[in-house]
Coordinates of C-alpha atoms and ligand atoms in Angstrom, one line a residue:
M1 CA -0.1 -0.1 0.0
N2 CA 1.4 3.3 -1.0
T3 CA 1.4 6.1 1.7
Q4 CA 4.2 8.3 0.1
L5 CA 3.5 11.7 -1.5
L6 CA 2.2 11.1 -5.1
T7 CA 4.0 12.0 -8.0
G8 CA 3.6 15.7 -9.2
F9 CA 2.4 16.8 -5.9
Q10 CA 4.1 18.9 -3.2
E11 CA 4.2 19.5 0.6
W12 CA 4.9 23.1 1.4
H13 CA 7.1 23.4 4.4
P14 CA 7.2 26.7 6.2
A15 CA 10.3 28.1 4.4
E16 CA 8.9 27.0 0.9
F17 CA 5.3 28.1 1.9
A18 CA 6.6 31.6 2.8
A19 CA 8.2 32.3 -0.5
R20 CA 5.3 31.1 -2.4
R21 CA 3.0 33.3 -0.2
R22 CA 5.2 36.3 -1.0
V23 CA 4.8 35.5 -4.7
F24 CA 1.0 35.2 -4.4
E25 CA 0.9 38.6 -2.5
T26 CA 2.7 40.3 -5.1
W27 CA 0.5 38.9 -7.7
R28 CA -2.5 39.9 -6.0
R29 CA -1.2 43.6 -5.4
V30 CA -0.1 44.0 -9.1
C31 CA -3.8 42.7 -10.1
R32 CA -5.5 45.1 -7.8
A33 CA -3.2 47.9 -9.1
H34 CA -4.6 47.0 -12.6
A35 CA -7.9 47.2 -11.3
F36 CA -8.8 43.4 -11.6
V37 CA -11.0 41.9 -8.9
E38 CA -10.8 38.5 -7.2
Y39 CA -13.1 35.5 -7.5
D40 CA -12.8 31.6 -7.3
G41 CA -14.7 28.7 -8.5
P42 CA -15.2 25.0 -7.6
V43 CA -12.3 22.5 -7.7
L44 CA -14.5 19.8 -9.0
E45 CA -16.6 20.2 -12.1
P46 CA -18.5 17.9 -14.7
A47 CA -15.8 16.1 -16.6
A48 CA -17.6 17.1 -19.9
L49 CA -17.0 20.8 -19.3
Y50 CA -13.5 20.1 -20.2
R51 CA -14.0 17.5 -22.9
K52 CA -16.2 20.0 -24.8
K53 CA -14.5 23.3 -23.9
S54 CA -10.8 22.9 -23.4
G55 CA -9.9 20.3 -25.9
G56 CA -6.2 19.7 -27.0
E57 CA -3.8 17.8 -24.6
L58 CA -5.7 18.6 -21.5
V59 CA -8.5 16.1 -22.3
G60 CA -6.2 13.2 -21.8
Q61 CA -4.7 14.8 -18.5
L62 CA -8.0 14.8 -16.6
F63 CA -8.1 13.6 -13.0
A64 CA -11.7 12.3 -13.7
F65 CA -13.9 9.9 -11.9
T66 CA -17.4 8.8 -11.2
D67 CA -18.8 10.0 -7.9
Q68 CA -21.0 8.2 -5.5
G69 CA -24.1 9.7 -7.5
G70 CA -22.8 8.3 -10.9
E71 CA -21.7 11.6 -12.3
E72 CA -18.5 11.7 -14.2
V73 CA -16.4 14.6 -12.6
A74 CA -12.9 16.0 -12.8
L75 CA -10.6 18.1 -10.7
R76 CA -10.4 21.3 -12.6
P77 CA -7.4 21.4 -14.9
E78 CA -7.9 25.1 -15.8
M79 CA -10.0 27.8 -14.8
T80 CA -11.4 29.5 -18.2
P81 CA -14.4 27.2 -18.8
T82 CA -15.6 27.7 -15.1
L83 CA -15.0 31.4 -15.5
A84 CA -16.8 31.7 -18.8
R85 CA -19.8 29.9 -17.0
M86 CA -19.7 32.2 -14.0
V87 CA -19.6 35.3 -16.1
A88 CA -22.4 34.1 -18.6
A89 CA -24.7 33.6 -15.7
R90 CA -24.7 37.2 -14.4
Q91 CA -23.1 39.1 -17.3
A92 CA -26.5 41.0 -17.9
Q93 CA -26.2 42.5 -14.5
M94 CA -22.6 43.5 -14.7
R95 CA -20.7 46.7 -15.7
K96 CA -18.4 45.9 -18.6
P97 CA -15.7 45.5 -19.0
L98 CA -15.1 42.8 -16.2
K99 CA -11.7 42.3 -15.1
W100 CA -11.4 39.4 -12.9
F101 CA -8.3 37.5 -11.3
S102 CA -8.1 34.4 -9.3
I103 CA -5.2 32.4 -7.5
A104 CA -6.2 28.7 -7.2
P105 CA -4.9 25.1 -7.4
F106 CA -5.3 23.1 -10.7
F107 CA -4.6 19.4 -11.5
R108 CA -3.4 17.7 -14.5
Y109 CA -2.2 14.2 -14.9
E110 CA 1.1 15.3 -16.5
R111 CA 4.2 13.2 -17.6
P112 CA 6.7 14.0 -14.7
Q113 CA 9.2 16.5 -16.0
K114 CA 10.8 19.8 -15.0
G115 CA 8.3 22.8 -14.8
R116 CA 5.4 20.4 -14.6
R117 CA 3.4 19.2 -11.6
R118 CA 0.3 17.3 -11.2
E119 CA -0.9 19.8 -8.7
F120 CA 0.1 23.5 -9.4
T121 CA -1.4 26.9 -9.0
Q122 CA -2.2 29.4 -11.5
L123 CA -3.1 33.3 -11.4
N124 CA -5.6 33.6 -13.9
C125 CA -6.4 37.3 -15.3
D126 CA -9.4 37.8 -17.7
L127 CA -11.2 40.7 -19.2
F128 CA -14.7 40.3 -20.5
G129 CA -16.8 42.5 -22.6
E130 CA -14.4 44.4 -24.7
A131 CA -14.2 43.6 -28.4
A132 CA -11.0 42.3 -30.0
G133 CA -8.7 45.4 -30.5
P134 CA -5.2 46.7 -29.4
I135 CA -6.2 48.4 -26.4
A136 CA -8.0 45.7 -24.5
D137 CA -5.5 43.1 -25.6
A138 CA -2.5 45.4 -24.5
E139 CA -4.2 46.0 -21.0
V140 CA -4.1 42.1 -20.5
I141 CA -0.5 41.8 -21.8
A142 CA 0.5 44.7 -19.8
L143 CA -0.7 43.0 -16.7
A144 CA 1.1 39.9 -17.6
A145 CA 4.4 41.8 -18.0
A146 CA 3.8 43.7 -14.7
L147 CA 4.0 40.3 -12.6
P148 CA 7.7 39.4 -13.4
R149 CA 8.6 43.2 -13.5
A150 CA 7.2 43.5 -9.9
F151 CA 10.0 41.1 -8.9
G152 CA 12.7 43.2 -10.7
L153 CA 12.7 41.2 -13.9
G154 CA 13.0 43.0 -17.1
A155 CA 14.2 42.7 -20.6
G156 CA 16.8 39.9 -20.9
D157 CA 14.9 38.0 -18.2
F158 CA 11.7 37.2 -20.0
T159 CA 10.0 37.7 -23.4
I160 CA 6.4 38.0 -24.3
R161 CA 5.8 36.3 -27.8
I162 CA 2.6 37.3 -29.4
S163 CA 0.8 35.9 -32.4
D164 CA -2.9 35.6 -33.6
R165 CA -4.7 32.5 -34.8
S166 CA -6.4 34.3 -37.6
L167 CA -3.0 34.5 -39.3
W168 CA -3.4 31.0 -40.4
P169 CA -7.0 30.6 -42.4
A170 CA -5.8 32.9 -45.1
F171 CA -2.4 31.2 -45.3
L172 CA -3.9 27.6 -45.6
A173 CA -6.7 28.5 -47.9
A174 CA -4.2 30.0 -50.2
R175 CA -2.1 26.9 -50.3
G176 CA -5.3 24.7 -50.8
V177 CA -5.2 23.1 -47.3
D178 CA -8.4 21.8 -46.0
V179 CA -9.6 24.0 -43.1
A180 CA -10.6 20.9 -41.2
R181 CA -6.8 20.4 -40.9
T182 CA -5.9 23.6 -39.2
D183 CA -5.5 22.0 -35.7
E184 CA -3.2 19.4 -37.2
F185 CA -1.2 22.1 -38.9
L186 CA -1.0 24.3 -35.9
A187 CA 0.3 21.4 -33.7
V188 CA 3.2 21.3 -36.2
V189 CA 3.8 24.9 -35.8
D190 CA 3.7 24.8 -32.0
K191 CA 6.6 22.3 -32.2
V192 CA 8.6 23.9 -35.0
E193 CA 11.4 25.2 -32.8
R194 CA 11.8 22.0 -30.9
A195 CA 11.3 19.2 -33.5
P196 CA 14.1 18.2 -36.0
A197 CA 13.5 20.0 -39.4
V198 CA 13.0 16.8 -41.4
E199 CA 10.3 15.4 -39.0
T200 CA 8.5 19.0 -39.3
D201 CA 8.9 18.9 -43.2
A202 CA 7.5 15.3 -43.3
K203 CA 4.5 16.5 -41.3
L204 CA 4.0 19.6 -43.5
A205 CA 4.4 17.6 -46.8
A206 CA 1.6 15.3 -45.6
L207 CA -0.5 18.3 -45.3
G208 CA 0.5 19.2 -48.8
L209 CA 2.8 22.1 -47.7
D210 CA 6.4 23.0 -48.4
G211 CA 8.5 23.3 -45.4
S212 CA 10.6 26.1 -46.8
D213 CA 7.4 28.0 -47.6
V214 CA 6.2 27.8 -44.0
R215 CA 9.5 28.6 -42.6
A216 CA 9.8 31.7 -44.7
F217 CA 6.4 32.8 -43.4
L218 CA 7.2 32.2 -40.0
A219 CA 10.4 34.3 -40.2
A220 CA 8.5 37.3 -41.8
D221 CA 7.0 40.1 -39.8
P222 CA 3.5 38.6 -39.2
A223 CA 2.1 42.4 -39.0
A224 CA 2.6 42.4 -42.8
A225 CA 0.1 39.6 -43.0
L226 CA -2.3 40.8 -40.2
P227 CA -2.2 44.6 -39.6
S228 CA -4.0 44.2 -36.3
L229 CA -0.7 42.7 -34.8
G230 CA 1.3 45.8 -35.8
A231 CA -1.3 47.9 -34.1
L232 CA -0.9 45.7 -31.0
R233 CA 2.8 46.0 -31.2
E234 CA 2.5 49.7 -31.2
E235 CA 0.1 50.0 -28.2
L236 CA 2.5 47.9 -26.3
G237 CA 5.5 50.0 -27.2
A238 CA 3.5 53.1 -26.1
R239 CA 3.1 51.4 -22.8
G240 CA 7.0 51.1 -22.5
L241 CA 6.9 47.3 -23.1
G242 CA 8.7 47.4 -26.6
D243 CA 11.7 45.6 -25.1
V244 CA 10.0 42.7 -23.6
V245 CA 7.3 41.9 -26.5
R246 CA 8.0 40.2 -29.8
L247 CA 5.6 39.1 -32.6
D248 CA 6.1 35.5 -33.3
P249 CA 3.9 33.5 -35.5
T250 CA 5.2 30.2 -33.9
I251 CA 2.9 30.8 -30.7
V252 CA -0.3 28.9 -31.3
R253 CA -1.4 27.7 -28.0
G254 CA -2.8 24.2 -27.3
L255 CA -6.3 24.9 -26.0
A256 CA -9.2 24.8 -28.3
Y257 CA -11.2 27.9 -27.6
Y258 CA -8.8 30.6 -28.8
T259 CA -10.0 32.8 -31.4
G260 CA -7.5 35.4 -32.2
M261 CA -4.6 36.8 -30.4
V262 CA -2.5 34.5 -28.4
F263 CA 0.6 34.8 -26.4
E264 CA 3.2 33.2 -24.2
I265 CA 5.7 34.6 -21.7
F266 CA 9.0 32.8 -22.0
G267 CA 11.9 32.8 -19.5
P268 CA 15.6 31.8 -20.3
T269 CA 14.8 28.0 -20.0
G270 CA 12.6 27.9 -23.1
R271 CA 9.6 26.7 -21.3
A272 CA 6.2 28.9 -21.3
V273 CA 5.7 30.6 -17.9
A274 CA 2.4 32.0 -18.8
G275 CA -0.1 31.8 -21.7
G276 CA -3.4 33.1 -22.8
G277 CA -5.2 34.9 -25.7
R278 CA -8.5 35.9 -26.9
Y279 CA -11.5 33.4 -26.6
D280 CA -14.5 35.4 -28.1
G281 CA -16.7 32.5 -28.6
L282 CA -16.6 30.7 -25.4
V283 CA -19.3 32.3 -23.4
A284 CA -21.6 32.0 -26.4
T285 CA -21.0 28.3 -26.9
L286 CA -21.5 27.7 -23.0
T287 CA -24.9 29.4 -23.2
D288 CA -26.0 28.0 -26.5
G289 CA -25.8 31.5 -27.8
A290 CA -27.8 33.0 -25.0
A291 CA -25.0 35.5 -24.0
N292 CA -22.1 36.7 -26.1
L293 CA -19.4 38.3 -24.5
P294 CA -15.8 38.8 -26.0
A295 CA -12.9 37.8 -23.6
V296 CA -9.2 37.8 -23.3
G297 CA -7.1 36.5 -20.7
F298 CA -3.9 34.5 -19.5
A299 CA -2.8 32.3 -16.7
I300 CA 0.7 32.1 -15.1
G301 CA 1.8 29.1 -13.1
D302 CA 3.5 29.1 -9.7
V303 CA 6.0 26.4 -10.6
T304 CA 7.1 28.0 -14.0
F305 CA 7.1 31.5 -12.1
A306 CA 9.3 30.1 -9.5
D307 CA 11.8 28.8 -12.2
L308 CA 11.8 32.2 -13.8
L309 CA 12.7 33.9 -10.6
R310 CA 15.3 31.4 -9.7
A311 CA 17.2 32.1 -13.0
S312 CA 17.8 35.9 -11.7
P313 CA 20.1 35.8 -8.7
V314 CA 19.0 39.4 -7.5
A315 CA 15.2 38.5 -7.8
S316 CA 15.7 35.2 -5.8
A317 CA 17.8 36.6 -3.1
R318 CA 15.1 39.4 -2.5
L319 CA 12.5 36.9 -2.3
A320 CA 14.3 34.6 0.1
A321 CA 15.1 37.6 2.3
A322 CA 11.4 38.5 2.3
A323 CA 10.2 35.1 3.1
R324 CA 12.8 34.7 6.0
E325 CA 11.3 38.0 7.3
D326 CA 7.8 36.3 7.2
L327 CA 9.1 33.4 9.2
A328 CA 10.7 35.3 12.1
P329 CA 8.9 36.6 14.9
R330 CA 9.3 40.3 15.6
V331 CA 10.0 39.8 19.3
Y332 CA 11.5 37.0 21.4
G333 CA 10.4 37.3 25.0
V334 CA 13.3 36.3 27.3
I335 CA 12.1 35.3 30.8
A336 CA 15.2 35.8 32.8
D337 CA 13.3 35.5 36.0
E338 CA 10.9 32.6 36.3
T339 CA 9.0 34.2 39.2
R340 CA 8.0 37.0 36.7
R341 CA 6.8 34.5 34.0
A342 CA 3.2 35.5 34.5
D343 CA 3.7 39.2 34.0
G344 CA 5.6 38.4 31.0
V345 CA 3.4 36.2 29.4
R346 CA 0.5 38.9 30.1
L347 CA 2.7 41.5 28.5
F348 CA 3.4 39.2 25.5
A349 CA -0.2 38.4 25.0
A350 CA -1.1 42.2 24.9
L351 CA 1.8 42.6 22.2
R352 CA 0.2 39.7 20.2
A353 CA -3.3 41.2 20.5
A354 CA -1.8 44.6 19.1
G355 CA -0.5 42.6 16.1
A356 CA 3.1 42.1 17.1
S357 CA 4.6 38.3 16.4
V358 CA 6.0 37.3 19.6
E359 CA 7.6 34.2 20.7
Y360 CA 8.9 33.0 24.1
P361 CA 10.0 29.7 25.8
L362 CA 7.4 27.6 27.0
G363 CA 9.3 26.4 30.0
P364 CA 12.4 27.4 32.1
M365 CA 15.5 27.8 29.9
K366 CA 19.0 29.3 30.6
V367 CA 19.1 33.1 29.5
G368 CA 22.0 32.4 27.0
K369 CA 19.7 29.5 25.3
Q370 CA 16.8 32.0 25.0
F371 CA 19.1 34.6 23.3
G372 CA 20.4 31.7 21.1
A373 CA 16.8 30.7 20.2
A374 CA 16.0 34.2 19.4
E375 CA 18.8 34.7 17.0
Q376 CA 18.1 31.3 15.3
L377 CA 14.4 32.4 14.7
G378 CA 15.7 35.7 13.4
A379 CA 13.7 37.6 15.9
R380 CA 14.4 41.5 15.7
F381 CA 14.3 42.3 19.2
A382 CA 14.5 40.5 22.5
V383 CA 12.3 41.8 25.4
V384 CA 14.0 40.5 28.7
I385 CA 11.7 40.2 31.7
G386 CA 13.6 40.1 34.8
G387 CA 14.1 41.1 38.5
E388 CA 13.9 44.8 37.4
W389 CA 10.0 44.2 36.6
P390 CA 8.1 46.5 35.9
E391 CA 11.0 47.7 33.9
V392 CA 11.9 45.4 30.9
K393 CA 15.0 45.7 28.6
V394 CA 14.4 45.8 24.9
K395 CA 17.5 44.7 22.7
T396 CA 17.9 45.0 19.2
L397 CA 19.5 41.8 18.2
A398 CA 21.5 42.9 15.3
T399 CA 23.0 45.7 16.8
R400 CA 23.0 44.6 20.6
E401 CA 21.6 48.1 21.3
E402 CA 19.6 48.0 24.7
Q403 CA 17.1 50.2 26.2
A404 CA 15.1 50.1 29.6
V405 CA 11.5 50.7 29.0
Q406 CA 8.3 50.4 31.5
G407 CA 6.8 46.8 30.9
M408 CA 3.4 48.5 29.6
P409 CA 2.2 47.2 26.2
E410 CA 2.3 50.7 24.7
A411 CA 5.8 51.7 25.7
V412 CA 7.3 48.1 24.6
L413 CA 5.1 48.3 21.4
A414 CA 6.7 51.6 20.6
A415 CA 10.2 50.3 21.4
V416 CA 9.7 47.3 18.9
S417 CA 8.1 49.3 16.1
Q418 CA 11.2 51.1 15.0
Ligands
HAM1 P1 -2.1 26.8 -20.2 O1 -1.2 27.3 -21.1 O2 -2.6 25.5 -20.3 O3 -3.3 27.8 -20.3 O4 -1.3 27.1 -18.9 C1 -1.1 28.4 -18.3 C2 0.3 28.3 -17.5 O5 0.0 27.5 -16.3 C3 1.4 27.6 -18.1 O6 2.1 28.5 -18.8 C4 2.2 27.1 -17.0 O7 2.9 28.1 -16.4 C5 1.0 26.8 -15.8 N1 0.9 25.3 -16.2 C6 0.0 24.5 -17.0 N2 0.1 23.2 -16.7 C7 1.0 23.1 -15.6 C8 1.5 22.0 -14.8 N3 1.1 20.7 -15.1 N4 2.5 22.3 -14.0 C9 2.9 23.5 -13.8 N5 2.3 24.5 -14.4 C10 1.5 24.3 -15.3 C11 -4.3 27.7 -19.6 O8 -4.5 27.1 -18.7 C12 -5.5 28.7 -20.0 N6 -6.8 28.4 -19.3 C13 -5.0 30.2 -19.8 C14 -6.0 31.2 -20.1 C15 -6.8 32.2 -19.1 N7 -6.4 31.6 -21.2 C16 -7.4 32.6 -21.1 N8 -7.6 32.8 -19.8

């Protein structure tokens, strides 16, 4: 009987949890700064929601089972179909555009590999009710760029590669390829950078296409074939993002619902850190046409984002320092005289009630050991309760500076708030 941690799942010990929480808090702050509001949906959904709406690889990766009531359900592998259903249900009452974000766990039965887990967290950011156009699309891409930037990353650390699925119907029609084979063709384009050229050429030939013709199209400026991409590039340039965005027709995205502009963020490792695009038809298909709302959005994953930060020594050192700060209590209460323990505990309770993080020994301990514990935990101050009570000593541990303070909560709080 296996009782070990399942492959692709993770336990979050406090040090790792603190770093992850810092990342999520920063994501949340950046989303709010862009006037996005937070929501969540259920973890379990009818499996059909993904079979019909997500398509692509996801369908084979579902954690799906039949529940006790005989319904076929699945742990959510992504948020977009749930979100589209939520928005569709109340869209008539809501002011548009809607700008929503969520930080939540997802599940995919992936092959174990670097950057991929079977449980992972995504930040999803989506904008509903604004027709395709450079301004709404740029608003979403700018938010995506602001996330790594909030950690000090910039040009050279990440690139946002943008394309548009509507580049392809005209290209394929001009070469006599059946529209029904578009997905098959896009799967080849998706892998063109990673697959050996002979393999790509063979697949293209099977579609009636010439490899060098396709490669020439991929190398050309896509804005020449699709002016809306040029307008988007200009809009992003005007927002100061010219150095991190690049038009790249090899970006096609694996999910079935995208209808136009698509983009991915890449770090130095070559794996997508985030992905998204326009999906103007999803709300309509979920409501059988009753509601129709254009949409554009993306998701960024915690695992890939952590890899991106790790590639930057400055960003990772800053994050580690912030996480350490979260783990450390502000105050360590040193009980130097056990007969004063009750007074000390009362004072520490008052400090905690005022919001200060306070640790103290739960039983008698040598004073030197208590200072050792304070340093090990990374406390900033030691508040020493001793024979001089009601006077206490407040010691700044880094500098060894010491001051005598009355053992009243207000006075001690003031001393440890500097
Ligand atoms: P996706 O490309 O499937 O898109 O996932 C987006 C991001 O989630 C990926 O770039 C990656 O960072 C992360 N991710 C996906 N699968 C895993 C995994 N197994 N382990 C770790 N990280 C993973 C979507 O999910 C779309 N619903 C995004 C979207 C939102 N489109 C419009 N709105």
